[in-house]
Tab-separated table of C-alpha atoms and ligand atoms in Angstrom:
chain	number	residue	atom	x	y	z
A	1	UNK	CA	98.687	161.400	128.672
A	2	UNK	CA	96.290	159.129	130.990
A	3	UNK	CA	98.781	156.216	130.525
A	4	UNK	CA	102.172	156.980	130.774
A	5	UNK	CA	103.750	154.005	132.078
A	6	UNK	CA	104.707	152.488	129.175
A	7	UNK	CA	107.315	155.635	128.634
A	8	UNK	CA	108.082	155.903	132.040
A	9	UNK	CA	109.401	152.225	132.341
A	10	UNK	CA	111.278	152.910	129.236
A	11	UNK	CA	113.025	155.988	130.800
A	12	UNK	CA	113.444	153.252	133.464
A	13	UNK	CA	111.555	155.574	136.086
A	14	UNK	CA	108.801	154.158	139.029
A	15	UNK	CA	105.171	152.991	137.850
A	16	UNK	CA	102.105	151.490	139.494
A	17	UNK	CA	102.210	148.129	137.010
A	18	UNK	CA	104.425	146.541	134.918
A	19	UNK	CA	103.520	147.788	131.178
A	20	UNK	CA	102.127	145.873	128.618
A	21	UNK	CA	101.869	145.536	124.760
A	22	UNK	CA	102.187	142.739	122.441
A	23	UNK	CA	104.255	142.791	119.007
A	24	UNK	CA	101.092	141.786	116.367
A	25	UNK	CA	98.822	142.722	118.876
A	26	UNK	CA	96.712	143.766	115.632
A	27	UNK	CA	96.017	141.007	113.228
A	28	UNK	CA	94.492	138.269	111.970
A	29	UNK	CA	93.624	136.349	115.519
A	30	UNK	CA	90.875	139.134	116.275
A	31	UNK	CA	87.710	138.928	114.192
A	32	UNK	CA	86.945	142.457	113.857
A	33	UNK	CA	90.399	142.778	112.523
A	34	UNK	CA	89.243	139.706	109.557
A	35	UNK	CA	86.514	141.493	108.812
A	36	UNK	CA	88.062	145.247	108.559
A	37	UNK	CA	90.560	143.350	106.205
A	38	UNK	CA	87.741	141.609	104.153
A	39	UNK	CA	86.141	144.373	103.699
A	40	UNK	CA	89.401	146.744	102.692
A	41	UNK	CA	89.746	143.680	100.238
A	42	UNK	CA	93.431	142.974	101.430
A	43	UNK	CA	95.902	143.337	104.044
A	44	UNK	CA	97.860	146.256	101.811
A	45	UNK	CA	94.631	148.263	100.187
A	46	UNK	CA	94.042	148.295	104.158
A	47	UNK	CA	97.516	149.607	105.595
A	48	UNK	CA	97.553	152.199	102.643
A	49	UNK	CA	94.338	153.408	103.998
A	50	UNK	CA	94.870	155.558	107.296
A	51	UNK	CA	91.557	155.351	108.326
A	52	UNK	CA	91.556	151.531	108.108
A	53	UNK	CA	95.020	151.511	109.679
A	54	UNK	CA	93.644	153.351	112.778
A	55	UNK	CA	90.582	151.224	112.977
A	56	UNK	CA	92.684	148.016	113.034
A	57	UNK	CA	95.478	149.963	115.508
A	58	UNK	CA	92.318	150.319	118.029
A	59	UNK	CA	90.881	147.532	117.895
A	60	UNK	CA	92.722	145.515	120.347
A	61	UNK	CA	92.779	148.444	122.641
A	62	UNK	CA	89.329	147.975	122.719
A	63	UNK	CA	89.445	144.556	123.925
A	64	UNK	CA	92.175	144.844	126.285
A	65	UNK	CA	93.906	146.804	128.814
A	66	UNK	CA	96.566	147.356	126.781
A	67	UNK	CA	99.772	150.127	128.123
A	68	UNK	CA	100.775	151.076	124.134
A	69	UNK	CA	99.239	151.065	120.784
A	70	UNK	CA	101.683	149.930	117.603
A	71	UNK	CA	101.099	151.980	114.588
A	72	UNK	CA	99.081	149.003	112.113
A	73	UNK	CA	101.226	149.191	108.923
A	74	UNK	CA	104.540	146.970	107.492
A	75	UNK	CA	108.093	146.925	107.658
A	76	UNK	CA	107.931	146.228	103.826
A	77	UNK	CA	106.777	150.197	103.182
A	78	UNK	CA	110.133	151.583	102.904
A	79	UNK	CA	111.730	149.293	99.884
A	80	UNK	CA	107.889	149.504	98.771
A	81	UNK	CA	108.448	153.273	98.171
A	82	UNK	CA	112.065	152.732	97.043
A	83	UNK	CA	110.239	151.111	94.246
A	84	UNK	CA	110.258	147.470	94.635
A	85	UNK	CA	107.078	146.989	94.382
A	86	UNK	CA	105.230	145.035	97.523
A	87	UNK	CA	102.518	142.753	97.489
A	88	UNK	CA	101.230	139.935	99.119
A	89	UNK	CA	100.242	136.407	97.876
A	90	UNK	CA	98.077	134.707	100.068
A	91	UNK	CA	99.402	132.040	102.533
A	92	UNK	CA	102.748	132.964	100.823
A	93	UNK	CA	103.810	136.266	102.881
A	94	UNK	CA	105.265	139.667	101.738
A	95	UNK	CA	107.394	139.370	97.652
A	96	UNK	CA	108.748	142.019	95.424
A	97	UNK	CA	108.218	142.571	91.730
A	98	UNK	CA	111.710	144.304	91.548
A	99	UNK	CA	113.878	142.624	94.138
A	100	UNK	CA	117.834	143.832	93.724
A	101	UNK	CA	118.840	141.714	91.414
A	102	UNK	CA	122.439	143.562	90.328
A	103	UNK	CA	124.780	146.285	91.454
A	104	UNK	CA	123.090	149.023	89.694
A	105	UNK	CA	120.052	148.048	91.265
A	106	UNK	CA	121.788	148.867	94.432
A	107	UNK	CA	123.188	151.899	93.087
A	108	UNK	CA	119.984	153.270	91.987
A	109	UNK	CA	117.831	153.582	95.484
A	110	UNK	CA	117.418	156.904	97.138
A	111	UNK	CA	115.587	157.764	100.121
A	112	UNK	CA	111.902	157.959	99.929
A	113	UNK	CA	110.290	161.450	100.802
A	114	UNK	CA	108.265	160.795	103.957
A	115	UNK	CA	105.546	163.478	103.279
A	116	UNK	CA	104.689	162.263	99.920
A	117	UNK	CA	105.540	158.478	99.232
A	118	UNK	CA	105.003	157.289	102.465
A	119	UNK	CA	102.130	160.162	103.191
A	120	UNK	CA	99.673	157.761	104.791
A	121	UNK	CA	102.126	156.156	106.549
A	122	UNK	CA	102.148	159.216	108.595
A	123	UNK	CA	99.047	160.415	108.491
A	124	UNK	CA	97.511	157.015	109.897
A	125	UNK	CA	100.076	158.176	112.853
A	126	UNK	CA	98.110	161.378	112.690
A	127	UNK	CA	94.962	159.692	113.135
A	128	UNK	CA	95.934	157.452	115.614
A	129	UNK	CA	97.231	160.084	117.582
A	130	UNK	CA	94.183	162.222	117.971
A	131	UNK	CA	91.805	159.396	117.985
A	132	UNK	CA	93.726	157.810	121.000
A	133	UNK	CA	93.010	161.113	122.784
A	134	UNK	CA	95.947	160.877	125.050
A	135	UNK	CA	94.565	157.080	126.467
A	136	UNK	CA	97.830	155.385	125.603
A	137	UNK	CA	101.333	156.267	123.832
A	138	UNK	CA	101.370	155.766	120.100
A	139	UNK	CA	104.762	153.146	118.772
A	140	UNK	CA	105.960	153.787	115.381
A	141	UNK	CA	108.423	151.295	113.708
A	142	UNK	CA	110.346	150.001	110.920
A	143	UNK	CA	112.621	147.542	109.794
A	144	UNK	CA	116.238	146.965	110.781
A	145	UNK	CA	118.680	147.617	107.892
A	146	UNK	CA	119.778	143.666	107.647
A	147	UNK	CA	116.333	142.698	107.663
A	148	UNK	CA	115.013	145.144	104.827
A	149	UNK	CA	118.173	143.915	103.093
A	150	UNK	CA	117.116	140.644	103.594
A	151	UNK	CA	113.218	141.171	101.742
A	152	UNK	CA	114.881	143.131	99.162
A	153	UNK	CA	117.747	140.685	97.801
A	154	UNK	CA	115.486	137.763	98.315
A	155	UNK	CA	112.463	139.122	97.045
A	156	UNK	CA	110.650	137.388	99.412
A	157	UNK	CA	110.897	135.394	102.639
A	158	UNK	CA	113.608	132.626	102.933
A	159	UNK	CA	114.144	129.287	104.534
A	160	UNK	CA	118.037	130.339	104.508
A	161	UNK	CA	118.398	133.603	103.374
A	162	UNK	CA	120.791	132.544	101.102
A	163	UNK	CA	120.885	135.076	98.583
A	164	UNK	CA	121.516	137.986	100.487
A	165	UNK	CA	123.673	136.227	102.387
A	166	UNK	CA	125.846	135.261	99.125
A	167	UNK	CA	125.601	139.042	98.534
A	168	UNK	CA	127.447	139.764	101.418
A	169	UNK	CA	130.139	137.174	101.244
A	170	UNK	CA	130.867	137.885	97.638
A	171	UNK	CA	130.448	141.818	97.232
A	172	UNK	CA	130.430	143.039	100.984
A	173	UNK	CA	131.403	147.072	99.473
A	174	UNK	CA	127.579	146.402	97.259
A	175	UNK	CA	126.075	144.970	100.581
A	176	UNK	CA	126.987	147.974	102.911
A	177	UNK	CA	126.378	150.580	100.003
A	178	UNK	CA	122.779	148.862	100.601
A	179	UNK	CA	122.586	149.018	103.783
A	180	UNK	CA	124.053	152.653	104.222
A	181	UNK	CA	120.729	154.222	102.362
A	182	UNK	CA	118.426	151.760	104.399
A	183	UNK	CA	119.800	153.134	107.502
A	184	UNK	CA	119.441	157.040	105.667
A	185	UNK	CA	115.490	155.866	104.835
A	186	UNK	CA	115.364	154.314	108.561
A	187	UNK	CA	116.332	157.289	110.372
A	188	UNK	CA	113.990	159.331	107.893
A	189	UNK	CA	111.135	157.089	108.582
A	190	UNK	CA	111.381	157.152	112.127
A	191	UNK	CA	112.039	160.661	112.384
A	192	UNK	CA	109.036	161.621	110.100
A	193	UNK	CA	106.748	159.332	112.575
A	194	UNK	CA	108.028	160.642	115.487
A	195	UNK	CA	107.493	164.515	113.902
A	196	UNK	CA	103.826	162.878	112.923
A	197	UNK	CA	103.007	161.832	116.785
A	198	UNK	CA	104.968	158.511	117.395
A	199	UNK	CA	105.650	159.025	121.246
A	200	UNK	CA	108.076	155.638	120.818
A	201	UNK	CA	110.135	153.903	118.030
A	202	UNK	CA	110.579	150.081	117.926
A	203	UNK	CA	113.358	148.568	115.181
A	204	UNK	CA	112.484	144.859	114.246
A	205	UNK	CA	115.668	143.086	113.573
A	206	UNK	CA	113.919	139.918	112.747
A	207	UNK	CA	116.397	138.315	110.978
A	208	UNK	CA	119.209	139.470	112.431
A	209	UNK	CA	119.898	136.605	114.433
A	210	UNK	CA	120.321	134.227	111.001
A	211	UNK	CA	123.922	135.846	111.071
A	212	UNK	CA	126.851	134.200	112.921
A	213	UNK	CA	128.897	136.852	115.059
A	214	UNK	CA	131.220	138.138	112.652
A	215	UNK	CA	129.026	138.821	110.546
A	216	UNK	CA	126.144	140.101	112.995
A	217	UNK	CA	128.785	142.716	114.126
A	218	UNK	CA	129.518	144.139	110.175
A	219	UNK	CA	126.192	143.829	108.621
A	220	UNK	CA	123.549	144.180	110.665
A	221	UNK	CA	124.776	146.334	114.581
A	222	UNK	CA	126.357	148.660	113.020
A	223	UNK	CA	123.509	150.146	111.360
A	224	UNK	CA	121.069	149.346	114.080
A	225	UNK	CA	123.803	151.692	116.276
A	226	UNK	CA	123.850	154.515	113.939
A	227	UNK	CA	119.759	154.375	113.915
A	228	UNK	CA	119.699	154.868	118.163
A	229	UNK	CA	122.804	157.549	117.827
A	230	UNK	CA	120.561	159.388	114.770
A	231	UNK	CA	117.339	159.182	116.578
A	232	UNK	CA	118.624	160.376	119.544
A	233	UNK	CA	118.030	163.991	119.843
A	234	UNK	CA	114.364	163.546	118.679
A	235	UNK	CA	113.539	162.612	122.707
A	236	UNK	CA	111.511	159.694	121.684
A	237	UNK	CA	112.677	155.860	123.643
A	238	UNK	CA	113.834	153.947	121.015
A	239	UNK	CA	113.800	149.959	121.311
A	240	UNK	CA	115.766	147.260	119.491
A	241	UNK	CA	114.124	144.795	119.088
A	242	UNK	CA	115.931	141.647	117.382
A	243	UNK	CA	114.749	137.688	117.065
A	244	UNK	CA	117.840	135.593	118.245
A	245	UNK	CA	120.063	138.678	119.315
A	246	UNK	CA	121.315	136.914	122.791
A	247	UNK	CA	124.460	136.311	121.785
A	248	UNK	CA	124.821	140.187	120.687
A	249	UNK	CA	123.375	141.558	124.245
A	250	UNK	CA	126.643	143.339	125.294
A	251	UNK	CA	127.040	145.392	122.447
A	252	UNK	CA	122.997	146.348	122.000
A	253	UNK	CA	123.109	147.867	125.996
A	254	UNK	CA	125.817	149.837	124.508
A	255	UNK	CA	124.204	150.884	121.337
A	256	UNK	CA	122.566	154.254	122.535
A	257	UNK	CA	119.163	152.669	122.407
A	258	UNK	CA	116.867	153.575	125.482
A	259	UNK	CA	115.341	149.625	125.310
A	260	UNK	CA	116.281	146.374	124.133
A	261	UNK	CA	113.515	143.882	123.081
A	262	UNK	CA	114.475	140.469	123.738
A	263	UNK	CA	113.680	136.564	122.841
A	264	UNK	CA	112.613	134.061	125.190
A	265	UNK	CA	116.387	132.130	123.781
A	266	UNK	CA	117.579	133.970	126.670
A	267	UNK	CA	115.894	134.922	130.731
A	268	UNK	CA	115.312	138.407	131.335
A	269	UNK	CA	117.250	137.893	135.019
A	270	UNK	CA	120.563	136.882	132.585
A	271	UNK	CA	119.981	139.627	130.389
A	272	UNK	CA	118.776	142.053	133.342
A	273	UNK	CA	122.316	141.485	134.777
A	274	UNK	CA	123.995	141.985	132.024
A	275	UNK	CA	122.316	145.531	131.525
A	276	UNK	CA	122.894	146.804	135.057
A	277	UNK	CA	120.580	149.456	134.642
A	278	UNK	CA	121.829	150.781	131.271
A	279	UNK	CA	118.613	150.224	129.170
A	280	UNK	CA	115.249	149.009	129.575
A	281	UNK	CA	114.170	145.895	128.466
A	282	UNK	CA	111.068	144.532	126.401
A	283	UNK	CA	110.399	140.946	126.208
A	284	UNK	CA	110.015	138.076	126.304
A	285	UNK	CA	107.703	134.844	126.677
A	286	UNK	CA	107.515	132.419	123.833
A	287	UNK	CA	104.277	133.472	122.012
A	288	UNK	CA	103.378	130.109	121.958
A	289	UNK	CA	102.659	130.194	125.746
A	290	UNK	CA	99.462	131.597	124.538
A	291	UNK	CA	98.400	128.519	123.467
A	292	UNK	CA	98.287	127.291	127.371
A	293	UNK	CA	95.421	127.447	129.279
A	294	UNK	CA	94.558	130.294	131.865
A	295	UNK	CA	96.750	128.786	134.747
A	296	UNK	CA	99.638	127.805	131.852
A	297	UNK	CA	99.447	131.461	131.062
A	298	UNK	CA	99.480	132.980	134.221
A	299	UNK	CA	102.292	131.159	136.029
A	300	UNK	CA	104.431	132.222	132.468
A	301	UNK	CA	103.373	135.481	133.015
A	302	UNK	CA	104.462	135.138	136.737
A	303	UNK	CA	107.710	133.582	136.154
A	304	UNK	CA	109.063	136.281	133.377
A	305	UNK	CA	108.189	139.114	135.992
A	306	UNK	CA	109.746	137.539	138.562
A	307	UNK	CA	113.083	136.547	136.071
A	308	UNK	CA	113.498	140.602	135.551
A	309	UNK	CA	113.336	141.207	138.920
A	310	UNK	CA	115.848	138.566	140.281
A	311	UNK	CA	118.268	140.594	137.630
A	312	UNK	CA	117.105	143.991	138.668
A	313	UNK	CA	117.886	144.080	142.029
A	314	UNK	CA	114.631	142.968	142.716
A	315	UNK	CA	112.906	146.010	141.565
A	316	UNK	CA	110.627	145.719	138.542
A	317	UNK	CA	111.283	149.475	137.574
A	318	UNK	CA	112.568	149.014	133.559
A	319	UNK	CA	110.652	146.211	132.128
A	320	UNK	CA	108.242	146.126	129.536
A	321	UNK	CA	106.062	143.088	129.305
A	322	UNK	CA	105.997	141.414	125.997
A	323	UNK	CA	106.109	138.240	124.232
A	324	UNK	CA	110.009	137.447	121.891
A	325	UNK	CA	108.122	138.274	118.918
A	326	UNK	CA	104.894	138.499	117.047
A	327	UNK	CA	101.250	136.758	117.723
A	328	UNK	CA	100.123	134.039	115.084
A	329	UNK	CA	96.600	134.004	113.679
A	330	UNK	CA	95.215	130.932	115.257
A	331	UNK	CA	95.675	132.457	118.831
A	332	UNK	CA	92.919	132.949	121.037
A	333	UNK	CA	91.935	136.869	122.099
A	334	UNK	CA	90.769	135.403	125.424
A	335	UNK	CA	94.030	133.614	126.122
A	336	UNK	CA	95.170	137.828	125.912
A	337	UNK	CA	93.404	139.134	128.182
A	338	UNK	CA	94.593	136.414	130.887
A	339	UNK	CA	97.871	137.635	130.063
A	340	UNK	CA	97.491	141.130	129.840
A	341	UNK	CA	95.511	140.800	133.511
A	342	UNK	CA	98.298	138.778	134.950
A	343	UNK	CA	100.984	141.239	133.995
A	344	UNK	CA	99.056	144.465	136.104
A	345	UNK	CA	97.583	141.931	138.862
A	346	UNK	CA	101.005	140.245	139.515
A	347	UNK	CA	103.136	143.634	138.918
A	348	UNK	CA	101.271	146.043	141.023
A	349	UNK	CA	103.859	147.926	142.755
B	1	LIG	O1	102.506	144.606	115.779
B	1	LIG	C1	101.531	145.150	115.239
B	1	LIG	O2	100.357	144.944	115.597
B	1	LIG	C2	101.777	146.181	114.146
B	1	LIG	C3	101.698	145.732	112.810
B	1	LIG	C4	102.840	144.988	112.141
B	1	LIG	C5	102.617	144.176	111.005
B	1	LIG	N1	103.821	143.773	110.509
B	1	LIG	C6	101.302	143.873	110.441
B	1	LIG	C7	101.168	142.719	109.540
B	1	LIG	C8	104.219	145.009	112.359
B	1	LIG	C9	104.994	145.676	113.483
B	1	LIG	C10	104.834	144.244	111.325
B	1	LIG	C11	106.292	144.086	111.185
B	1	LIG	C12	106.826	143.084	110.238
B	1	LIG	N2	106.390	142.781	108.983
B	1	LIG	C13	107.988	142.307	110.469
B	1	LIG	C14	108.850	142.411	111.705
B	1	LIG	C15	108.217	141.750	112.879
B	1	LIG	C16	108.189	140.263	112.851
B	1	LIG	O3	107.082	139.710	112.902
B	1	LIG	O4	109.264	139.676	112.823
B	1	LIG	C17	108.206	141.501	109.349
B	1	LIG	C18	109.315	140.494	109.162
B	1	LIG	C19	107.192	141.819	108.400
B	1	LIG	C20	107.038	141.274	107.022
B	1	LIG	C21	105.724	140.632	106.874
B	1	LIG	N3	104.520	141.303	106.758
B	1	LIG	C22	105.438	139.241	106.826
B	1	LIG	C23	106.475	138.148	106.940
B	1	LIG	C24	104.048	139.122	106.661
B	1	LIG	C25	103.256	137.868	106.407
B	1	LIG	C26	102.843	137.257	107.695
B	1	LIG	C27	101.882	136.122	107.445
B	1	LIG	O5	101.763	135.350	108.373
B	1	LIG	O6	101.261	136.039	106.358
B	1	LIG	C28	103.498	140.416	106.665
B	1	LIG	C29	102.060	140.768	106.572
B	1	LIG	C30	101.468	141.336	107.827
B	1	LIG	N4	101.958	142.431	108.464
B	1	LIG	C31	100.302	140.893	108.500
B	1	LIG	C32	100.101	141.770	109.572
B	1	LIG	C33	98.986	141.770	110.569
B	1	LIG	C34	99.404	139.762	108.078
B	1	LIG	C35	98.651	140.259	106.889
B	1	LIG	C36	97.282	139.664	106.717
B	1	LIG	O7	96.304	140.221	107.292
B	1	LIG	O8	97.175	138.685	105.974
């Protein structure tokens, strides 16, 4: 591995800079990436295609001086190969044909076999893997329980999430019979990416945060602890990542997960304190600090770094530059690379 810093801060050991990746680092702001997709003929015909999947997982690589590359797939391919059927309408986000609509629906699912169902899946990871040739560590991911749940009841995204919410409330044994063969095709996802070449395994509780504490703690932490115990042995870091999951900090350091990817609700010198050198932490500038200019940029940039390290003891051994969540499509490639140069400039060691 030429690049190991991204694991190392992880494992919480020494490196020369700060590491750096961004959650949609691949996607729709980067041109090459418009006209891979154009020519795949849509987003899905593309991340079925592990060829195309690798092309798109490179190409900001290319571009910048990135520390990690993030497998280029979905969440959405695990309940796709339970049999809901994904697809995409355009400007209308992810829907299924067969969202769970009843209890037998429930009772139906069954894990997905990784090495047939979700074949390219993992042998994009394949290709990634050799075709990084050891430049950078290759992140696989999935879905948090809750937030698979959430796509699955729904159908589709939500304003309110109201549905599986309701599903919850009214049948909570239905709800965690759910979410108990999620977490089954979880583990097995992760586990099959990490036996394909994933060196790292993010879990994207996106919606995790729509729950008030009670129910945070019975429908969606559990799970995301019995993921970090499962995945354990495998040897791979494995981050939890969740939108809005301040409030839940305490229990997430405690969860057996090497990493904890944060929001920008809360500063990484709070949360950095509140770890005491139990976990690493990912995170966490607004993304829309990318629509500053250069100087905006860089003094963000600046100030995060300096937030860990005020919590840290004033070491910046641990972190793992990103922004609280994904990158939109009207964001400018150059406003990256400012960031991604302000990160190593300012965090040289
Ligand atoms: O980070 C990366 O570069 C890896 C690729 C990645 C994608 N989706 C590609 C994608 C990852 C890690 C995801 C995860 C994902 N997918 C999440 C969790 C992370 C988050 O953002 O909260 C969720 C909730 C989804 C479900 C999903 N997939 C949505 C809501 C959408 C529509 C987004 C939109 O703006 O239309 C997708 C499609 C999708 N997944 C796109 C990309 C690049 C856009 C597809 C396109 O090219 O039109």
């Amino acid at each position: 591995m030429k690049n190991d810093r991204f694991l190392r801060a992880l494992r919480r050991e020494p490196v020369d800079h700060t590491p750096v990746w961004l959650m949609r680092q691949a996607g729709r702001y980067l041109p090459e990436y418009r006209a891979t997709r154009k020519a795949a003929g849509s987003f899905l015909a593309m991340a079925k295609n592990p060829e195309l999947a690798c092309e798109v997982t490179l190409q900001p690589l290319r571009r910048f001086p990135l520390d990690a590359a993030i497998l280029f797939s979905d969440i959405l391919t695990v309940p796709d190969a339970m049999g809901l059927g994904l697809y995409f309408v355009e400007g209308e986000g992810p829907k299924f044909e067969r969202p769970l609509r009843q209890p037998a629906d429930i009772a139906r699912l069954a894990v997905p076999d990784m090495e047939t169902e979700l074949r390219y899946v993992m042998d994009a990871v394949r290709i990634i893997r050799r075709e990084l040739e050891g430049s950078v560590p290759l992140i696989g991911f999935s879905g948090s329980p809750w937030t698979l749940a959430c796509y699955m009841v729904e159908g589709s995204g939500s304003k309110d999430w109201g549905r599986v919410k309701a599903l919850a409330l009214n049948e909570p044994a239905a709800m965690h019979q759910l979410l108990s063969v999620v977490t089954d095709a979880v583990i097995a996802y992760l586990s099959a990416q990490n036996a394909a070449g994933a060196q790292a395994l993010q879990v994207f509780d996106t919606w995790g945060g729509t729950l008030g504490p009670a129910m945070y703690r019975e429908f969606s932490l559990p799970y995301l602890v019995r993921i970090a115990r499962a995945l354990k042995d495998l040897g791979a870091p494995v981050i939890l990542f969740g939108k809005g999951n301040a409030p839940h900090l305490d229990d997430l350091f405690a969860s057996g997960a090497e990493a904890i990817g944060v929001d920008w609700t809360v500063t990484l010198e709070d949360a950095a304190r509140r770890a005491n050198g139990r976990v690493a932490l990912q995170g966490n500038l607004d993304p829309a600090i990318l629509y500053g200019n250069a100087e905006a940029i860089r003094a963000q940039v600046r100030g995060a770094l300096d937030s860990y390290a005020a919590g840290n003891g004033g070491s910046r051994d641990g972190h793992v530059f990103n922004l609280g969540h994904g990158m939109s499509p009207d964001m400018n490639p150059d406003h990256v690379a400012v960031l991604v140069d302000e990160v190593h400039a300012y965090s040289r060691r």
